[in-house]
Amino acid sequence: MRKVILRDRSHIFPFNEPARDLRVLNKKLYIHQGDVLDRVLAPEYVTEVREVDSLADIDGSRVETIAFRDNLFFDEPFLSEFIRRARGLGKACRVALSPDDSAIAKHALPLQRGIRRDGDVYVADLWYFPHGVESNVRRLVVDTEPHEMGYYHVPTHMSNAMGDLVYYVPTKAFCSIEHWVHTVTANIIFGIYAEGARLDREIEQSVGKNLRILWRAMLERRQVLACSEVVHIGRNCSIDPSVTIRGPSYIGDNVSIGPGAVVDVSYIGDNVDIGTGGQVMLSVVSDRCFLPFRASLFMSVMMANSMVAQNTCLQFCSVGRNTFIGAGNTFTDFNLVPGKPIKAMNRGRLEETGMPVLGGCVGHNCFIGSGMVVYPARAIESDVVLLASGERRVIDRTITYEDSDHFAIGEADAHRRWYPRGSGECRS
């Protein structure tokens, strides 16, 4: 089979790089796409890989071809279903999605343009050609089979009768990553939460699965959702006996987790350090990240080599690579104005995110000082340094590189050089 990758060159703010280079489930998106395709096609082989700007750039060779845009997130169940049915038809097919699919309508459509209305369905840039690229393509509707799952119960007297907050979690996931909010969607709702939805469905439908989990839990003397049937723990890990782990969870190699920590339905990469009392719930922590004591993540994603310091809590947030977030920061996630939807900047204007609760986003190579309060859906651009001060302690708008405190730091350093400590002139 020939694999054709359509390049999407647009950069995603605040990361300022294409979606293909952002991490989803601890892998760069283009690596995740390749791994999923390899598993779906095994034991077959991809004989040719090409990157093009459009289908028009593909030659007319009559060879079995799959083509997709490099900003798409899909999982193995979704791609398997699409290729199996397309091959069964023996016709050129393009993926289509039903407007009645609640996972797509509620979570995949906001803030993007890659999933487009075409008549009575939505279509996206994923094709299968049995005999080379051709113009006569039929639309093949794939159902994501969403599973309604709650994640918050908000007291009605505090939330304008909102009550339970739910996601429509696909058991066959597909979305287009075109905004930083989609990194939360792909990693959390369509990523680890989808793993939980598949486990729930398998437990409901399979007596064998129930018996395997129960037997393994009895052998290991663990609770059923903490046994190795639903929790993977890698090599050379140091995990305190008081740690609580609930699956489905994945913990990589060389991971250290301190006393009293909680890991609940999460993905932890390699060489991660979670300190005493840390909490990682429904989150993705990529390779070489560090969470010291009492740092907490809820439905958030951290890309590689980043740190969230003590007493900082991130909820529904996305953090880029090589970023430091200092102690005691608060990323708020709920709009206190009744009836007002949460909006985020998208292509120069505010658009509804479709999320009833949403945190913020910090780009790559950022350094965020202690004691900040960040309003919902605000983003901080890559390479920014922010220091709390009397004038700036609340982040109520998107922060660009021009707003960075680099210059303030430079002036402070110059002041220290000209007026050293003890001279009577230094006020820094």
CSV table of C-alpha atoms in Angstrom, one decimal:
chain,number,residue,atom,x,y,z
A,1,MET,CA,0.0,0.0,0.0
A,2,ARG,CA,1.1,3.5,-0.7
A,3,LYS,CA,0.7,6.1,2.0
A,4,VAL,CA,0.2,9.8,1.0
A,5,ILE,CA,0.4,12.5,3.6
A,6,LEU,CA,-1.1,15.9,2.8
A,7,ARG,CA,0.8,18.6,4.5
A,8,ASP,CA,-1.0,21.3,6.6
A,9,ARG,CA,1.5,24.1,6.9
A,10,SER,CA,-0.6,26.4,9.2
A,11,HIS,CA,0.9,27.0,12.7
A,12,ILE,CA,-1.2,26.6,15.8
A,13,PHE,CA,-1.0,29.4,18.4
A,14,PRO,CA,0.5,29.6,21.0
A,15,PHE,CA,2.8,26.7,20.0
A,16,ASN,CA,3.7,28.4,16.7
A,17,GLU,CA,4.2,25.1,14.9
A,18,PRO,CA,2.1,22.7,12.7
A,19,ALA,CA,-0.2,20.2,14.4
A,20,ARG,CA,2.0,17.3,13.2
A,21,ASP,CA,4.8,18.3,15.5
A,22,LEU,CA,2.5,18.6,18.7
A,23,ARG,CA,2.3,15.6,21.1
A,24,VAL,CA,-0.8,13.5,21.3
A,25,LEU,CA,-0.6,10.6,23.8
A,26,ASN,CA,3.1,11.3,24.3
A,27,LYS,CA,3.9,11.0,20.6
A,28,LYS,CA,4.3,13.7,17.9
A,29,LEU,CA,1.1,13.5,15.9
A,30,TYR,CA,2.8,12.3,12.7
A,31,ILE,CA,4.4,9.5,14.6
A,32,HIS,CA,1.1,8.6,16.1
A,33,GLN,CA,-0.5,8.5,12.7
A,34,GLY,CA,2.2,6.2,11.3
A,35,ASP,CA,2.0,3.8,14.3
A,36,VAL,CA,-1.8,3.5,14.0
A,37,LEU,CA,-1.5,2.8,10.3
A,38,ASP,CA,1.2,0.2,10.8
A,39,ARG,CA,-0.9,-1.6,13.4
A,40,VAL,CA,-4.0,-1.5,11.2
A,41,LEU,CA,-2.2,-2.8,8.1
A,42,ALA,CA,-0.1,-5.4,9.9
A,43,PRO,CA,1.2,-7.8,8.6
A,44,GLU,CA,1.1,-5.9,5.3
A,45,TYR,CA,3.7,-3.3,4.5
A,46,VAL,CA,3.6,0.3,3.3
A,47,THR,CA,5.7,0.2,0.1
A,48,GLU,CA,5.8,4.0,-0.5
A,49,VAL,CA,5.4,7.1,1.6
A,50,ARG,CA,4.9,10.5,-0.1
A,51,GLU,CA,4.2,14.0,1.3
A,52,VAL,CA,2.3,16.4,-1.0
A,53,ASP,CA,0.3,19.6,-0.7
A,54,SER,CA,-2.8,18.2,-2.5
A,55,LEU,CA,-4.2,15.1,-4.2
A,56,ALA,CA,-3.4,16.7,-7.5
A,57,ASP,CA,0.3,16.3,-6.8
A,58,ILE,CA,-0.1,12.4,-6.7
A,59,ASP,CA,0.9,10.5,-9.9
A,60,GLY,CA,-1.6,8.2,-11.7
A,61,SER,CA,0.0,4.9,-10.6
A,62,ARG,CA,-2.7,2.3,-10.1
A,63,VAL,CA,-1.7,1.2,-6.6
A,64,GLU,CA,-3.7,0.8,-3.4
A,65,THR,CA,-3.4,4.2,-1.7
A,66,ILE,CA,-4.5,5.7,1.6
A,67,ALA,CA,-4.2,9.5,1.8
A,68,PHE,CA,-4.8,11.8,4.8
A,69,ARG,CA,-4.0,15.3,6.1
A,70,ASP,CA,-1.2,15.4,8.7
A,71,ASN,CA,-3.3,17.4,11.2
A,72,LEU,CA,-5.8,14.6,11.7
A,73,PHE,CA,-6.1,12.6,14.9
A,74,PHE,CA,-7.5,9.1,14.6
A,75,ASP,CA,-7.2,6.0,16.6
A,76,GLU,CA,-6.9,2.3,15.6
A,77,PRO,CA,-10.6,1.4,16.0
A,78,PHE,CA,-11.6,4.3,13.7
A,79,LEU,CA,-9.0,3.7,11.0
A,80,SER,CA,-9.6,-0.1,11.0
A,81,GLU,CA,-13.4,0.4,10.5
A,82,PHE,CA,-12.8,2.8,7.6
A,83,ILE,CA,-10.3,0.7,5.8
A,84,ARG,CA,-12.2,-2.6,6.4
A,85,ARG,CA,-15.4,-1.2,5.0
A,86,ALA,CA,-13.7,0.7,2.1
A,87,ARG,CA,-11.9,-2.5,1.0
A,88,GLY,CA,-15.2,-4.4,1.3
A,89,LEU,CA,-16.8,-2.0,-1.2
A,90,GLY,CA,-13.8,-2.1,-3.5
A,91,LYS,CA,-14.4,1.6,-4.4
A,92,ALA,CA,-12.6,4.9,-3.8
A,93,CYS,CA,-13.9,6.3,-0.5
A,94,ARG,CA,-13.7,9.4,1.5
A,95,VAL,CA,-14.4,9.4,5.2
A,96,ALA,CA,-17.7,11.0,6.2
A,97,LEU,CA,-19.3,11.7,9.6
A,98,SER,CA,-22.9,12.0,10.6
A,99,PRO,CA,-24.3,15.3,11.9
A,100,ASP,CA,-26.1,13.2,14.5
A,101,ASP,CA,-22.8,11.8,15.8
A,102,SER,CA,-22.7,13.5,19.2
A,103,ALA,CA,-19.0,13.2,19.7
A,104,ILE,CA,-18.3,15.0,16.4
A,105,ALA,CA,-21.0,17.6,16.8
A,106,LYS,CA,-20.2,18.5,20.4
A,107,HIS,CA,-16.4,18.2,20.5
A,108,ALA,CA,-14.8,17.9,17.1
A,109,LEU,CA,-16.6,20.7,15.1
A,110,PRO,CA,-15.8,23.9,17.2
A,111,LEU,CA,-12.8,26.0,16.2
A,112,GLN,CA,-11.9,24.1,13.0
A,113,ARG,CA,-12.5,24.0,9.3
A,114,GLY,CA,-11.1,20.6,8.3
A,115,ILE,CA,-14.3,18.7,8.9
A,116,ARG,CA,-16.7,20.3,6.4
A,117,ARG,CA,-20.4,20.0,5.6
A,118,ASP,CA,-21.1,18.2,2.3
A,119,GLY,CA,-24.8,17.7,1.7
A,120,ASP,CA,-26.3,15.7,4.5
A,121,VAL,CA,-22.9,14.6,6.1
A,122,TYR,CA,-19.6,16.0,7.1
A,123,VAL,CA,-16.4,15.0,5.2
A,124,ALA,CA,-12.7,15.2,6.1
A,125,ASP,CA,-9.4,14.7,4.4
A,126,LEU,CA,-9.0,10.9,4.7
A,127,TRP,CA,-9.3,8.8,1.5
A,128,TYR,CA,-8.9,5.2,0.4
A,129,PHE,CA,-8.2,4.4,-3.3
A,130,PRO,CA,-8.1,0.7,-4.2
A,131,HIS,CA,-6.6,1.4,-7.7
A,132,GLY,CA,-4.8,4.8,-7.4
A,133,VAL,CA,-6.1,8.3,-7.0
A,134,GLU,CA,-9.4,9.0,-9.0
A,135,SER,CA,-12.0,11.7,-9.0
A,136,ASN,CA,-15.0,9.5,-8.5
A,137,VAL,CA,-15.1,9.1,-4.7
A,138,ARG,CA,-18.0,8.0,-2.6
A,139,ARG,CA,-18.6,9.2,1.0
A,140,LEU,CA,-18.2,6.5,3.6
A,141,VAL,CA,-19.9,7.4,6.9
A,142,VAL,CA,-18.1,6.0,10.0
A,143,ASP,CA,-19.9,6.1,13.3
A,144,THR,CA,-17.6,7.1,16.3
A,145,GLU,CA,-20.0,5.2,18.6
A,146,PRO,CA,-19.9,7.8,21.4
A,147,HIS,CA,-20.3,6.8,25.0
A,148,GLU,CA,-21.8,9.4,27.4
A,149,MET,CA,-19.4,9.8,30.4
A,150,GLY,CA,-19.7,12.3,33.3
A,151,TYR,CA,-16.6,14.2,34.6
A,152,TYR,CA,-18.0,16.9,36.9
A,153,HIS,CA,-21.0,17.2,39.2
A,154,VAL,CA,-21.5,20.8,39.9
A,155,PRO,CA,-24.0,21.7,42.6
A,156,THR,CA,-27.0,23.3,41.0
A,157,HIS,CA,-27.1,26.3,43.3
A,158,MET,CA,-23.6,27.2,42.1
A,159,SER,CA,-24.0,26.5,38.4
A,160,ASN,CA,-27.3,27.8,37.2
A,161,ALA,CA,-28.9,24.3,37.3
A,162,MET,CA,-26.0,22.8,35.3
A,163,GLY,CA,-25.7,19.6,37.3
A,164,ASP,CA,-23.7,16.8,35.8
A,165,LEU,CA,-21.2,17.8,33.0
A,166,VAL,CA,-20.7,15.0,30.4
A,167,TYR,CA,-18.5,14.3,27.4
A,168,TYR,CA,-19.7,12.3,24.5
A,169,VAL,CA,-16.6,10.1,24.3
A,170,PRO,CA,-16.0,8.3,21.0
A,171,THR,CA,-15.0,4.6,21.1
A,172,LYS,CA,-13.7,5.2,17.5
A,173,ALA,CA,-12.0,8.6,17.7
A,174,PHE,CA,-11.4,11.1,14.9
A,175,CYS,CA,-10.8,14.9,14.9
A,176,SER,CA,-8.9,17.7,13.2
A,177,ILE,CA,-6.3,19.5,15.3
A,178,GLU,CA,-6.4,23.2,14.3
A,179,HIS,CA,-6.4,25.0,17.6
A,180,TRP,CA,-4.8,24.5,21.0
A,181,VAL,CA,-8.2,23.4,22.4
A,182,HIS,CA,-8.0,20.4,20.1
A,183,THR,CA,-4.8,19.2,21.9
A,184,VAL,CA,-7.0,18.8,25.0
A,185,THR,CA,-9.8,17.2,22.9
A,186,ALA,CA,-7.4,14.7,21.2
A,187,ASN,CA,-5.4,13.8,24.3
A,188,ILE,CA,-8.1,13.7,26.8
A,189,ILE,CA,-11.7,13.3,25.4
A,190,PHE,CA,-10.7,11.4,22.3
A,191,GLY,CA,-7.5,9.8,23.8
A,192,ILE,CA,-7.4,8.5,27.3
A,193,TYR,CA,-11.1,9.0,28.0
A,194,ALA,CA,-11.8,6.9,24.9
A,195,GLU,CA,-9.7,4.1,26.3
A,196,GLY,CA,-11.9,4.3,29.4
A,197,ALA,CA,-15.1,4.2,27.3
A,198,ARG,CA,-13.8,1.1,25.4
A,199,LEU,CA,-13.0,-0.6,28.7
A,200,ASP,CA,-16.5,0.2,30.0
A,201,ARG,CA,-18.1,-1.2,26.9
A,202,GLU,CA,-16.0,-4.3,26.9
A,203,ILE,CA,-16.8,-4.9,30.6
A,204,GLU,CA,-20.5,-4.5,29.8
A,205,GLN,CA,-20.5,-6.9,26.8
A,206,SER,CA,-17.9,-9.5,27.7
A,207,VAL,CA,-18.1,-11.9,30.7
A,208,GLY,CA,-14.6,-13.1,29.8
A,209,LYS,CA,-13.1,-9.6,30.3
A,210,ASN,CA,-14.8,-9.3,33.7
A,211,LEU,CA,-13.4,-12.7,34.8
A,212,ARG,CA,-9.9,-11.8,33.6
A,213,ILE,CA,-9.9,-8.5,35.5
A,214,LEU,CA,-11.3,-10.2,38.6
A,215,TRP,CA,-8.8,-13.1,38.5
A,216,ARG,CA,-5.9,-10.8,38.0
A,217,ALA,CA,-7.0,-8.6,40.9
A,218,MET,CA,-7.3,-11.6,43.2
A,219,LEU,CA,-3.9,-12.9,42.3
A,220,GLU,CA,-2.3,-9.5,42.8
A,221,ARG,CA,-4.5,-8.6,45.9
A,222,ARG,CA,-5.5,-5.3,44.4
A,223,GLN,CA,-8.7,-3.5,43.6
A,224,VAL,CA,-10.1,-4.5,40.2
A,225,LEU,CA,-9.2,-1.2,38.6
A,226,ALA,CA,-5.7,-1.2,40.0
A,227,CYS,CA,-4.6,-4.7,38.7
A,228,SER,CA,-2.2,-5.2,35.8
A,229,GLU,CA,-5.1,-6.2,33.5
A,230,VAL,CA,-6.0,-2.5,33.3
A,231,VAL,CA,-2.8,-0.7,34.5
A,232,HIS,CA,0.5,-1.0,32.6
A,233,ILE,CA,3.6,-0.2,34.6
A,234,GLY,CA,7.0,0.0,32.8
A,235,ARG,CA,10.5,-1.1,33.9
A,236,ASN,CA,12.6,0.4,36.6
A,237,CYS,CA,9.8,2.3,38.3
A,238,SER,CA,9.8,3.5,41.9
A,239,ILE,CA,6.2,3.7,43.1
A,240,ASP,CA,5.5,4.2,46.8
A,241,PRO,CA,3.1,1.6,48.3
A,242,SER,CA,0.7,4.4,49.4
A,243,VAL,CA,0.2,5.6,45.8
A,244,THR,CA,-3.4,5.1,44.4
A,245,ILE,CA,-3.5,4.0,40.7
A,246,ARG,CA,-6.7,3.4,38.8
A,247,GLY,CA,-7.0,2.2,35.3
A,248,PRO,CA,-7.1,2.2,32.4
A,249,SER,CA,-3.7,3.9,32.9
A,250,TYR,CA,-0.3,3.6,31.3
A,251,ILE,CA,2.9,4.3,33.2
A,252,GLY,CA,6.2,4.3,31.3
A,253,ASP,CA,9.8,3.3,32.2
A,254,ASN,CA,11.9,4.9,34.9
A,255,VAL,CA,9.0,6.7,36.5
A,256,SER,CA,9.1,7.8,40.2
A,257,ILE,CA,5.9,8.4,42.1
A,258,GLY,CA,6.0,9.6,45.7
A,259,PRO,CA,3.9,8.9,48.8
A,260,GLY,CA,0.2,9.7,48.7
A,261,ALA,CA,0.1,10.5,45.0
A,262,VAL,CA,-2.9,9.6,42.8
A,263,VAL,CA,-2.8,8.5,39.2
A,264,ASP,CA,-6.4,8.0,37.8
A,265,VAL,CA,-7.1,7.0,34.2
A,266,SER,CA,-4.0,8.7,32.9
A,267,TYR,CA,-1.0,8.3,30.6
A,268,ILE,CA,2.5,8.8,32.1
A,269,GLY,CA,5.5,8.8,29.8
A,270,ASP,CA,9.1,7.7,30.5
A,271,ASN,CA,11.4,9.3,33.1
A,272,VAL,CA,8.6,11.2,34.8
A,273,ASP,CA,8.8,12.3,38.4
A,274,ILE,CA,5.6,12.9,40.4
A,275,GLY,CA,6.2,14.1,44.0
A,276,THR,CA,4.5,13.5,47.3
A,277,GLY,CA,0.8,14.1,47.2
A,278,GLY,CA,0.8,14.8,43.5
A,279,GLN,CA,-2.4,14.1,41.6
A,280,VAL,CA,-2.7,13.2,37.9
A,281,MET,CA,-6.3,12.6,36.9
A,282,LEU,CA,-7.6,12.0,33.4
A,283,SER,CA,-4.4,13.6,32.1
A,284,VAL,CA,-1.4,13.0,29.8
A,285,VAL,CA,2.1,13.6,31.2
A,286,SER,CA,4.8,13.3,28.5
A,287,ASP,CA,8.4,12.1,28.8
A,288,ARG,CA,10.8,13.7,31.3
A,289,CYS,CA,8.1,15.9,33.0
A,290,PHE,CA,8.4,16.8,36.7
A,291,LEU,CA,5.6,17.4,39.2
A,292,PRO,CA,6.9,18.1,42.6
A,293,PHE,CA,4.9,17.7,45.8
A,294,ARG,CA,1.2,18.6,45.7
A,295,ALA,CA,1.2,19.6,42.0
A,296,SER,CA,-2.1,18.5,40.3
A,297,LEU,CA,-3.4,17.9,36.9
A,298,PHE,CA,-7.0,17.3,35.9
A,299,MET,CA,-7.9,16.6,32.3
A,300,SER,CA,-4.8,18.4,31.2
A,301,VAL,CA,-1.8,17.5,28.9
A,302,MET,CA,1.9,18.3,29.5
A,303,MET,CA,4.2,17.9,26.6
A,304,ALA,CA,7.8,16.7,27.0
A,305,ASN,CA,10.4,18.2,29.4
A,306,SER,CA,8.0,20.5,31.3
A,307,MET,CA,7.5,21.2,35.0
A,308,VAL,CA,4.5,22.2,37.1
A,309,ALA,CA,5.7,23.3,40.5
A,310,GLN,CA,4.2,22.7,43.9
A,311,ASN,CA,0.7,23.8,44.8
A,312,THR,CA,-0.2,24.6,41.2
A,313,CYS,CA,-3.3,23.0,39.8
A,314,LEU,CA,-4.1,22.7,36.1
A,315,GLN,CA,-7.6,21.8,34.9
A,316,PHE,CA,-8.5,21.4,31.2
A,317,CYS,CA,-5.1,22.9,30.2
A,318,SER,CA,-2.5,22.3,27.6
A,319,VAL,CA,1.2,22.9,28.3
A,320,GLY,CA,3.9,22.8,25.6
A,321,ARG,CA,7.4,21.3,25.9
A,322,ASN,CA,10.3,22.7,27.9
A,323,THR,CA,8.0,24.9,29.9
A,324,PHE,CA,8.2,25.8,33.6
A,325,ILE,CA,5.0,26.8,35.5
A,326,GLY,CA,5.9,28.1,39.0
A,327,ALA,CA,4.4,27.4,42.4
A,328,GLY,CA,0.9,28.5,43.5
A,329,ASN,CA,-0.5,29.3,40.1
A,330,THR,CA,-4.2,28.9,39.4
A,331,PHE,CA,-5.7,28.2,36.0
A,332,THR,CA,-9.4,28.9,36.3
A,333,ASP,CA,-11.8,26.9,34.1
A,334,PHE,CA,-15.4,28.1,34.6
A,335,ASN,CA,-17.2,31.1,33.3
A,336,LEU,CA,-18.9,32.8,36.3
A,337,VAL,CA,-21.3,34.8,34.1
A,338,PRO,CA,-24.5,32.8,33.7
A,339,GLY,CA,-25.4,31.8,30.2
A,340,LYS,CA,-22.1,33.1,28.7
A,341,PRO,CA,-20.2,30.5,26.7
A,342,ILE,CA,-16.4,30.2,27.0
A,343,LYS,CA,-14.7,31.7,23.9
A,344,ALA,CA,-11.1,31.5,22.7
A,345,MET,CA,-9.2,33.5,20.1
A,346,ASN,CA,-9.3,31.8,16.7
A,347,ARG,CA,-7.9,33.3,13.6
A,348,GLY,CA,-8.0,36.8,15.1
A,349,ARG,CA,-11.5,36.7,16.6
A,350,LEU,CA,-13.3,35.2,19.6
A,351,GLU,CA,-15.2,32.0,18.9
A,352,GLU,CA,-17.2,29.6,21.1
A,353,THR,CA,-15.1,26.6,22.2
A,354,GLY,CA,-18.1,24.3,22.8
A,355,MET,CA,-16.6,23.5,26.2
A,356,PRO,CA,-18.6,24.3,29.4
A,357,VAL,CA,-15.4,24.3,31.4
A,358,LEU,CA,-11.9,25.0,29.9
A,359,GLY,CA,-8.6,26.1,31.3
A,360,GLY,CA,-5.7,27.8,29.5
A,361,CYS,CA,-2.7,27.0,27.3
A,362,VAL,CA,1.0,27.7,27.7
A,363,GLY,CA,3.3,27.3,24.7
A,364,HIS,CA,6.8,25.9,24.4
A,365,ASN,CA,9.9,27.2,26.3
A,366,CYS,CA,7.9,29.4,28.7
A,367,PHE,CA,8.7,30.4,32.2
A,368,ILE,CA,5.7,31.4,34.3
A,369,GLY,CA,6.4,32.8,37.8
A,370,SER,CA,4.6,32.0,41.0
A,371,GLY,CA,1.2,33.4,42.1
A,372,MET,CA,-0.6,34.0,38.8
A,373,VAL,CA,-4.3,33.6,38.2
A,374,VAL,CA,-5.1,32.7,34.5
A,375,TYR,CA,-8.7,33.2,33.3
A,376,PRO,CA,-10.4,30.5,31.2
A,377,ALA,CA,-9.4,29.9,27.5
A,378,ARG,CA,-6.4,32.4,27.7
A,379,ALA,CA,-3.2,31.4,25.9
A,380,ILE,CA,0.4,32.3,26.6
A,381,GLU,CA,2.6,32.3,23.5
A,382,SER,CA,5.8,30.2,23.2
A,383,ASP,CA,9.1,31.7,24.6
A,384,VAL,CA,7.3,34.1,27.0
A,385,VAL,CA,8.6,34.9,30.5
A,386,LEU,CA,5.9,36.1,33.0
A,387,LEU,CA,6.6,37.5,36.4
A,388,ALA,CA,3.9,38.3,39.0
A,389,SER,CA,3.8,41.9,40.0
A,390,GLY,CA,1.4,44.4,41.5
A,391,GLU,CA,0.4,45.4,38.0
A,392,ARG,CA,0.2,41.9,36.5
A,393,ARG,CA,-1.0,39.0,38.6
A,394,VAL,CA,-4.2,38.2,36.9
A,395,ILE,CA,-4.0,37.1,33.2
A,396,ASP,CA,-7.3,38.1,31.7
A,397,ARG,CA,-6.2,38.2,28.0
A,398,THR,CA,-4.1,36.2,25.6
A,399,ILE,CA,-0.3,36.9,26.1
A,400,THR,CA,1.9,37.2,23.1
A,401,TYR,CA,5.7,37.3,22.9
A,402,GLU,CA,5.6,41.1,22.8
A,403,ASP,CA,4.0,41.1,26.3
A,404,SER,CA,6.9,39.0,27.7
A,405,ASP,CA,8.9,40.1,30.8
A,406,HIS,CA,12.2,39.5,29.0
A,407,PHE,CA,12.9,43.2,28.9
A,408,ALA,CA,12.0,43.7,32.5
A,409,ILE,CA,14.4,41.0,33.5
A,410,GLY,CA,17.1,42.6,31.4
A,411,GLU,CA,16.6,46.0,33.1
A,412,ALA,CA,16.7,44.4,36.5
A,413,ASP,CA,20.0,42.6,35.7
A,414,ALA,CA,21.5,45.9,34.5
A,415,HIS,CA,20.4,47.6,37.7
A,416,ARG,CA,22.1,45.0,39.8
A,417,ARG,CA,25.3,45.4,37.8
A,418,TRP,CA,25.4,49.2,38.2
A,419,TYR,CA,24.2,49.3,41.8
A,420,PRO,CA,25.5,46.2,43.6
A,421,ARG,CA,24.0,45.1,46.9
A,422,GLY,CA,25.2,47.2,49.8
A,423,SER,CA,25.8,50.3,47.8
A,424,GLY,CA,22.6,51.9,49.2
A,425,GLU,CA,21.2,52.4,45.7
A,426,CYS,CA,19.9,49.0,44.8
A,427,ARG,CA,16.2,48.5,45.1
A,428,SER,CA,15.8,45.3,43.1
